[in-house]
Amino acid sequence: MSDEPDFEMEVVRNDELDSAGSDSNSETPSHRGEGEADDSDSIAADSDSREQGGEMGRSGRSSGEDDGNQEVFGLGRVPDDWKIRSLPKVAVIEMGSSPPSATYNEEGEGLPFYQGNADFGHMKPKVSTWCSDPVKTADRDDVLISIRAPVGDLNIADEHCCIGRGLAALRPNGVNGLYLYYGLAQRSRWLARLASGSTFKSVSSADLEKVDLPVPPLPEQRKIASVLYAVDQAIQKTEAIIEQAQRVSRGLIEKLTMWGIGHSEFKKIDVTPKFLDVEVPRKWEKVSYAEVTENITYGFTNPMPESDYGRWRITAKDIREGKIHYDEAGKTTEEAYRERLTGKSRPEVGNVLVTKDGTLGRVGVVDRQGICINQSVASIRPKKEKITSEYLALTIKSPLVKKLIKSHNPQTTIGHIKISELAEWEFPLPPVEEQNEIVRIVDSVREKIQNERNKKQRLQRLKKGLMQDLLTGEVRTADRAIEVLEEVQAHG
């Protein structure tokens, strides 16, 4: 798949557009009832009366006014042939409500139940819970919006479903549903400004009613939505490739750290916990972490001063996906780094960092000088003649060590690995030459994953730029340039 989605877009500026509202090929949306108006007529025929917009509205507009002011708060001026509508004018708002917990189930009884943005996927929600006696529901193709922290996240319902108090359903009324979705996505950060509450930020139905949306003629809505939907489909395909490659990577690590590469003879060894018998290649040896490392320590326990230009302070949140994310880590002062920290809090290049509190077992290899770690991270210094840094990191992901981590954290709210226990854990170890070959195989898949992540980031940047251009009318779509996708047409 190419880096860019498979569509062509020819654009012209506002003063070059010829009758953007006319589209002889547009069809009546399939979900409309008999006798309803088609295309932009359904919008133009609707009165432009609305409540005062507050922070999200047009300054100075009162109910029933249409003063020709085309300014939208946070977006600027929009084309003269576009309408500016409050959300109640383009969608029916249905606030969610949580049903009794006794009606929840995981057996598929009743309607899919979505409580908040934790149930959201890429454009469509992911069902894990059902409700046998729903209180509030959303219809297929309704836009679902998170109204409790984080406020403004969006999905589209792909079937009739139950919605809890963390969501509202927006039923498109006279606008294309996908255009409504993208228009709200462009406005979500302004909606978040209306959120109130010290513990859980949330917005009310009254807050939603203050949201203004620029609304072009319906044919143009469909073309804008088609461009953005095409990019979203490319993003979704890339995400699927990443997920598949991650599964392959996990499978390789589990297989190669237990059985190696192309061995025909195996032996049984007993390892912790409780002398578990496992089969490993005959030439491999059983070792503990204490035997193959020079030291295992953890970082500072007291708060360190923050600085914009000092040394990196690596905590558990900065270690994921097999890497240390220095760009997201905080920093501490040079003075504190040199005077307040001991050597154990300052891991050397080649040390393996392991998250030992909270989310356990994430790893990364230190590849630069001048970092420090806090107590949520363990630092392991390998004996190079015994084990490489990269292979040591892989062993933490092996089935044996995963089982050890789980066995030492039964049903705990916040996980923890004790350094003394980690030192005693045993695992099978191949010769250094085979370690390097195993790492090379795993790295080749990881490189594929990183390439796809980079592609996804490029597509996300493309989508962001297109949203800014198209949803504000800064760039207008020429009639001949954009094919309306069937998926978009199905949403009105």
Short mmCIF file of C-alpha atoms in Angstrom, two decimals, residues 84-413:
data_model
loop_
_atom_site.label_atom_id
_atom_site.label_comp_id
_atom_site.label_asym_id
_atom_site.label_seq_id
_atom_site.Cartn_x
_atom_site.Cartn_y
_atom_site.Cartn_z
CA ILE A 84 -23.50 28.40 10.39
CA ARG A 85 -25.73 26.19 12.49
CA SER A 86 -25.95 25.32 16.16
CA LEU A 87 -25.72 21.61 16.86
CA PRO A 88 -29.47 21.18 17.64
CA LYS A 89 -30.21 22.46 14.11
CA VAL A 90 -28.23 19.64 12.47
CA ALA A 91 -28.61 16.77 14.94
CA VAL A 92 -30.99 15.31 17.49
CA ILE A 93 -29.11 15.14 20.79
CA GLU A 94 -29.69 12.06 22.97
CA MET A 95 -27.82 12.12 26.30
CA GLY A 96 -26.78 8.74 27.65
CA SER A 97 -27.88 7.20 30.95
CA SER A 98 -26.43 4.21 32.75
CA PRO A 99 -28.85 1.28 33.25
CA PRO A 100 -28.77 -0.84 36.44
CA SER A 101 -25.54 -2.82 36.71
CA ALA A 102 -27.55 -6.04 37.07
CA THR A 103 -28.53 -5.69 33.39
CA TYR A 104 -24.89 -5.78 32.18
CA ASN A 105 -23.54 -9.01 30.70
CA GLU A 106 -20.73 -10.36 28.54
CA GLU A 107 -22.79 -13.08 26.87
CA GLY A 108 -24.31 -10.94 24.12
CA GLU A 109 -27.75 -10.63 25.71
CA GLY A 110 -29.54 -7.43 24.69
CA LEU A 111 -27.90 -4.43 23.00
CA PRO A 112 -24.19 -3.59 22.80
CA PHE A 113 -23.45 -1.24 25.72
CA TYR A 114 -20.96 1.60 25.45
CA GLN A 115 -20.19 3.61 28.56
CA GLY A 116 -17.55 6.06 27.36
CA ASN A 117 -14.58 6.65 25.10
CA ALA A 118 -12.81 3.58 26.56
CA ASP A 119 -15.11 1.59 24.26
CA PHE A 120 -14.12 3.59 21.16
CA GLY A 121 -12.09 2.18 18.30
CA HIS A 122 -11.08 3.70 14.99
CA MET A 123 -14.32 5.44 13.99
CA LYS A 124 -16.46 2.56 15.33
CA PRO A 125 -16.83 1.33 18.94
CA LYS A 126 -15.66 -2.08 20.17
CA VAL A 127 -18.25 -4.07 22.08
CA SER A 128 -17.29 -6.03 25.20
CA THR A 129 -20.45 -5.55 27.29
CA TRP A 130 -24.15 -5.88 26.53
CA CYS A 131 -27.25 -4.58 28.32
CA SER A 132 -30.48 -6.57 28.61
CA ASP A 133 -32.60 -3.58 29.70
CA PRO A 134 -31.24 -0.35 28.14
CA VAL A 135 -32.34 3.09 29.29
CA LYS A 136 -30.97 5.30 26.49
CA THR A 137 -30.02 4.07 23.04
CA ALA A 138 -28.33 5.23 19.86
CA ASP A 139 -29.29 4.22 16.33
CA ARG A 140 -27.01 2.86 13.67
CA ASP A 141 -24.98 5.72 12.08
CA ASP A 142 -25.49 8.07 15.05
CA VAL A 143 -22.37 10.02 15.98
CA LEU A 144 -21.28 9.07 19.50
CA ILE A 145 -19.51 11.79 21.46
CA SER A 146 -17.71 11.44 24.79
CA ILE A 147 -19.17 13.96 27.24
CA ARG A 148 -17.02 12.99 30.23
CA ALA A 149 -13.26 13.23 30.41
CA PRO A 150 -11.78 13.17 27.91
CA VAL A 151 -14.52 15.32 26.38
CA GLY A 152 -15.01 15.39 22.61
CA ASP A 153 -13.80 11.97 21.43
CA LEU A 154 -15.98 10.65 18.60
CA ASN A 155 -17.13 7.37 17.05
CA ILE A 156 -19.97 6.29 14.80
CA ALA A 157 -22.44 3.64 15.98
CA ASP A 158 -22.48 0.68 13.60
CA GLU A 159 -25.66 -0.81 15.10
CA HIS A 160 -28.48 -0.03 17.51
CA CYS A 161 -26.83 0.19 20.93
CA CYS A 162 -27.20 1.26 24.56
CA ILE A 163 -25.25 4.35 25.70
CA GLY A 164 -24.17 5.16 29.25
CA ARG A 165 -23.80 8.51 30.95
CA GLY A 166 -20.33 9.09 29.50
CA LEU A 167 -21.74 9.43 25.96
CA ALA A 168 -24.29 11.33 23.93
CA ALA A 169 -25.72 10.24 20.59
CA LEU A 170 -26.09 12.79 17.80
CA ARG A 171 -28.59 11.78 15.12
CA PRO A 172 -27.89 13.70 11.88
CA ASN A 173 -30.78 15.91 10.78
CA GLY A 174 -30.47 17.39 7.29
CA VAL A 175 -26.70 16.93 7.10
CA ASN A 176 -24.46 14.10 5.98
CA GLY A 177 -23.60 11.97 9.01
CA LEU A 178 -19.92 11.64 8.15
CA TYR A 179 -19.65 15.38 7.56
CA LEU A 180 -21.17 15.88 11.01
CA TYR A 181 -18.58 13.49 12.45
CA TYR A 182 -15.65 15.33 10.88
CA GLY A 183 -17.10 18.75 11.61
CA LEU A 184 -17.41 17.88 15.28
CA ALA A 185 -13.89 16.45 15.29
CA GLN A 186 -12.67 19.84 14.08
CA ARG A 187 -14.60 21.53 16.90
CA SER A 188 -13.81 19.07 19.71
CA ARG A 189 -11.03 21.10 21.31
CA TRP A 190 -13.37 24.06 21.61
CA LEU A 191 -16.02 21.83 23.12
CA ALA A 192 -13.51 20.65 25.70
CA ARG A 193 -13.16 24.27 26.85
CA LEU A 194 -16.76 24.15 28.03
CA ALA A 195 -16.14 21.10 30.24
CA SER A 196 -16.67 21.70 33.94
CA GLY A 197 -16.02 19.72 37.11
CA SER A 198 -12.96 19.39 39.33
CA THR A 199 -12.86 15.57 39.49
CA PHE A 200 -14.40 14.48 36.17
CA LYS A 201 -14.57 17.04 33.39
CA SER A 202 -17.90 16.81 31.59
CA VAL A 203 -20.30 18.72 29.37
CA SER A 204 -24.08 18.93 29.54
CA SER A 205 -26.73 18.97 26.83
CA ALA A 206 -26.82 22.75 27.21
CA ASP A 207 -23.10 22.85 26.45
CA LEU A 208 -23.57 20.75 23.34
CA GLU A 209 -26.28 23.12 22.15
CA LYS A 210 -23.74 25.95 22.15
CA VAL A 211 -21.56 24.28 19.53
CA ASP A 212 -21.62 25.99 16.14
CA LEU A 213 -20.77 24.15 12.92
CA PRO A 214 -20.10 25.57 9.47
CA VAL A 215 -22.44 23.72 7.07
CA PRO A 216 -21.80 23.79 3.32
CA PRO A 217 -24.39 22.64 0.77
CA LEU A 218 -25.02 18.92 0.99
CA PRO A 219 -23.16 17.93 -2.21
CA GLU A 220 -20.05 19.66 -0.86
CA GLN A 221 -20.50 18.01 2.54
CA ARG A 222 -20.37 14.64 0.78
CA LYS A 223 -17.23 15.48 -1.15
CA ILE A 224 -15.43 16.79 1.94
CA ALA A 225 -16.46 13.69 3.88
CA SER A 226 -15.30 11.45 1.00
CA VAL A 227 -11.79 12.92 1.04
CA LEU A 228 -11.45 12.61 4.81
CA TYR A 229 -13.03 9.15 4.90
CA ALA A 230 -10.55 7.91 2.27
CA VAL A 231 -7.67 9.03 4.49
CA ASP A 232 -9.32 7.42 7.52
CA GLN A 233 -9.61 4.13 5.64
CA ALA A 234 -5.91 4.28 4.82
CA ILE A 235 -5.13 4.93 8.49
CA GLN A 236 -7.32 1.99 9.53
CA LYS A 237 -5.59 -0.37 7.08
CA THR A 238 -2.21 0.74 8.40
CA GLU A 239 -3.35 0.12 11.97
CA ALA A 240 -4.44 -3.40 10.98
CA ILE A 241 -0.98 -4.07 9.50
CA ILE A 242 0.64 -2.81 12.72
CA GLU A 243 -1.56 -5.04 14.88
CA GLN A 244 -0.81 -8.09 12.75
CA ALA A 245 2.95 -7.40 12.82
CA GLN A 246 2.81 -6.97 16.60
CA ARG A 247 1.16 -10.38 16.92
CA VAL A 248 3.89 -11.87 14.74
CA SER A 249 6.55 -10.19 16.86
CA ARG A 250 5.08 -11.52 20.11
CA GLY A 251 4.85 -15.01 18.64
CA LEU A 252 8.45 -14.91 17.44
CA ILE A 253 9.75 -13.78 20.82
CA GLU A 254 7.86 -16.53 22.63
CA LYS A 255 9.01 -19.21 20.19
CA LEU A 256 12.63 -18.14 19.73
CA THR A 257 13.41 -17.51 23.42
CA MET A 258 12.23 -21.04 24.24
CA TRP A 259 13.21 -23.18 21.23
CA GLY A 260 15.73 -21.09 19.31
CA ILE A 261 16.46 -21.44 15.60
CA GLY A 262 16.34 -24.80 13.80
CA HIS A 263 17.23 -27.13 16.68
CA SER A 264 16.45 -30.85 16.46
CA GLU A 265 17.57 -32.04 19.90
CA PHE A 266 15.95 -30.86 23.11
CA LYS A 267 16.32 -31.45 26.84
CA LYS A 268 14.15 -30.82 29.87
CA ILE A 269 15.14 -28.28 32.48
CA ASP A 270 13.37 -27.21 35.63
CA VAL A 271 12.93 -23.51 36.27
CA THR A 272 11.05 -21.34 38.71
CA PRO A 273 8.28 -21.06 39.64
CA LYS A 274 7.90 -24.38 41.47
CA PHE A 275 10.46 -26.20 39.31
CA LEU A 276 8.43 -25.97 36.12
CA ASP A 277 9.70 -28.47 33.54
CA VAL A 278 10.30 -27.04 30.06
CA GLU A 279 11.98 -28.30 26.91
CA VAL A 280 14.84 -26.26 25.47
CA PRO A 281 17.58 -26.88 22.87
CA ARG A 282 20.22 -29.29 24.17
CA LYS A 283 23.11 -26.81 23.97
CA TRP A 284 21.30 -24.14 25.97
CA GLU A 285 21.95 -23.64 29.67
CA LYS A 286 19.73 -22.72 32.58
CA VAL A 287 20.73 -19.44 34.28
CA SER A 288 19.32 -16.90 36.73
CA TYR A 289 19.39 -13.17 36.15
CA ALA A 290 21.93 -12.88 38.98
CA GLU A 291 24.31 -15.14 37.06
CA VAL A 292 24.26 -13.14 33.82
CA THR A 293 24.17 -9.59 35.20
CA GLU A 294 26.65 -7.37 37.01
CA ASN A 295 23.97 -5.57 39.02
CA ILE A 296 20.23 -5.00 39.23
CA THR A 297 19.12 -1.74 40.84
CA TYR A 298 16.27 0.76 40.84
CA GLY A 299 16.21 4.54 40.74
CA PHE A 300 15.67 7.50 43.05
CA THR A 301 12.73 7.56 45.44
CA ASN A 302 12.52 11.27 46.30
CA PRO A 303 11.10 13.88 43.89
CA MET A 304 13.70 15.55 41.69
CA PRO A 305 13.58 19.19 40.59
CA GLU A 306 12.28 19.73 37.06
CA SER A 307 14.15 21.51 34.29
CA ASP A 308 13.63 22.22 30.61
CA TYR A 309 17.29 21.77 29.73
CA GLY A 310 18.74 19.24 32.19
CA ARG A 311 19.07 15.46 32.24
CA TRP A 312 16.32 13.03 31.22
CA ARG A 313 14.25 11.58 34.08
CA ILE A 314 13.01 8.21 32.82
CA THR A 315 9.94 6.78 34.53
CA ALA A 316 7.76 3.76 33.73
CA LYS A 317 5.51 5.77 31.41
CA ASP A 318 8.48 6.57 29.17
CA ILE A 319 9.21 2.89 28.40
CA ARG A 320 7.02 1.05 25.90
CA GLU A 321 7.08 -0.74 22.56
CA GLY A 322 10.56 -2.04 23.37
CA LYS A 323 12.00 1.49 23.49
CA ILE A 324 12.80 4.36 25.82
CA HIS A 325 10.89 7.45 24.67
CA TYR A 326 13.34 10.21 25.61
CA ASP A 327 11.33 12.85 23.75
CA GLU A 328 8.40 12.34 26.15
CA ALA A 329 10.43 12.12 29.35
CA GLY A 330 10.79 14.94 31.87
CA LYS A 331 14.14 16.42 32.83
CA THR A 332 15.94 17.32 36.04
CA THR A 333 18.64 19.89 36.71
CA GLU A 334 22.32 19.24 36.04
CA GLU A 335 23.07 20.06 39.69
CA ALA A 336 20.56 17.53 41.02
CA TYR A 337 21.77 14.90 38.58
CA ARG A 338 25.38 15.21 39.75
CA GLU A 339 24.93 15.88 43.46
CA ARG A 340 21.73 14.12 44.55
CA LEU A 341 21.85 10.90 42.55
CA THR A 342 23.93 7.82 43.15
CA GLY A 343 25.24 5.54 40.43
CA LYS A 344 22.28 3.20 40.72
CA SER A 345 19.95 5.96 39.54
CA ARG A 346 22.18 6.75 36.55
CA PRO A 347 22.18 3.71 34.25
CA GLU A 348 24.96 3.33 31.70
CA VAL A 349 24.67 2.80 27.97
CA GLY A 350 23.79 -0.86 27.39
CA ASN A 351 21.80 -1.27 30.59
CA VAL A 352 18.32 -2.76 30.22
CA LEU A 353 15.49 -0.83 31.86
CA VAL A 354 12.45 -2.78 33.10
CA THR A 355 9.25 -1.28 34.48
CA LYS A 356 8.80 -2.77 37.94
CA ASP A 357 5.79 -0.85 39.26
CA GLY A 358 2.35 -0.42 37.72
CA THR A 359 2.42 -1.90 34.20
CA LEU A 360 5.11 -4.53 34.62
CA GLY A 361 7.72 -5.90 32.26
CA ARG A 362 8.06 -3.16 29.64
CA VAL A 363 11.69 -2.94 28.53
CA GLY A 364 14.13 -0.67 26.74
CA VAL A 365 17.90 -0.60 26.22
CA VAL A 366 19.76 2.57 27.26
CA ASP A 367 21.51 4.01 24.19
CA ARG A 368 22.69 7.41 25.45
CA GLN A 369 24.52 8.96 28.37
CA GLY A 370 23.10 11.33 30.95
CA ILE A 371 19.79 9.79 32.04
CA CYS A 372 18.40 8.93 35.44
CA ILE A 373 15.57 6.65 36.56
CA ASN A 374 13.08 6.69 39.41
CA GLN A 375 11.91 3.87 41.68
CA SER A 376 9.36 2.56 39.17
CA VAL A 377 12.17 1.36 36.89
CA ALA A 378 14.80 -1.37 37.40
CA SER A 379 18.18 -1.11 35.68
CA ILE A 380 19.97 -4.35 34.71
CA ARG A 381 23.63 -4.37 33.69
CA PRO A 382 24.38 -7.51 31.61
CA LYS A 383 27.63 -9.47 31.63
CA LYS A 384 28.54 -9.03 27.98
CA GLU A 385 30.39 -12.34 27.74
CA LYS A 386 27.20 -14.12 28.83
CA ILE A 387 24.29 -12.19 27.36
CA THR A 388 23.74 -9.21 25.08
CA SER A 389 21.66 -6.24 26.15
CA GLU A 390 19.15 -6.80 23.36
CA TYR A 391 18.67 -10.49 24.17
CA LEU A 392 18.36 -9.75 27.88
CA ALA A 393 15.49 -7.39 27.02
CA LEU A 394 13.83 -10.15 24.97
CA THR A 395 13.94 -12.61 27.88
CA ILE A 396 11.64 -10.32 29.89
CA LYS A 397 9.05 -10.95 27.14
CA SER A 398 9.50 -14.76 27.19
CA PRO A 399 6.60 -16.98 28.35
CA LEU A 400 8.56 -18.06 31.43
CA VAL A 401 9.26 -14.57 32.72
CA LYS A 402 5.73 -13.41 31.91
CA LYS A 403 4.47 -16.28 34.05
CA LEU A 404 6.88 -15.35 36.84
CA ILE A 405 5.69 -11.75 36.83
CA LYS A 406 2.08 -12.89 36.99
CA SER A 407 2.73 -15.44 39.75
CA HIS A 408 4.31 -12.77 41.96
CA ASN A 409 1.42 -10.35 41.41
CA PRO A 410 -1.79 -12.33 41.95
CA GLN A 411 -4.88 -10.13 41.85
CA THR A 412 -3.05 -6.98 42.88
CA THR A 413 -4.30 -3.51 41.95
#
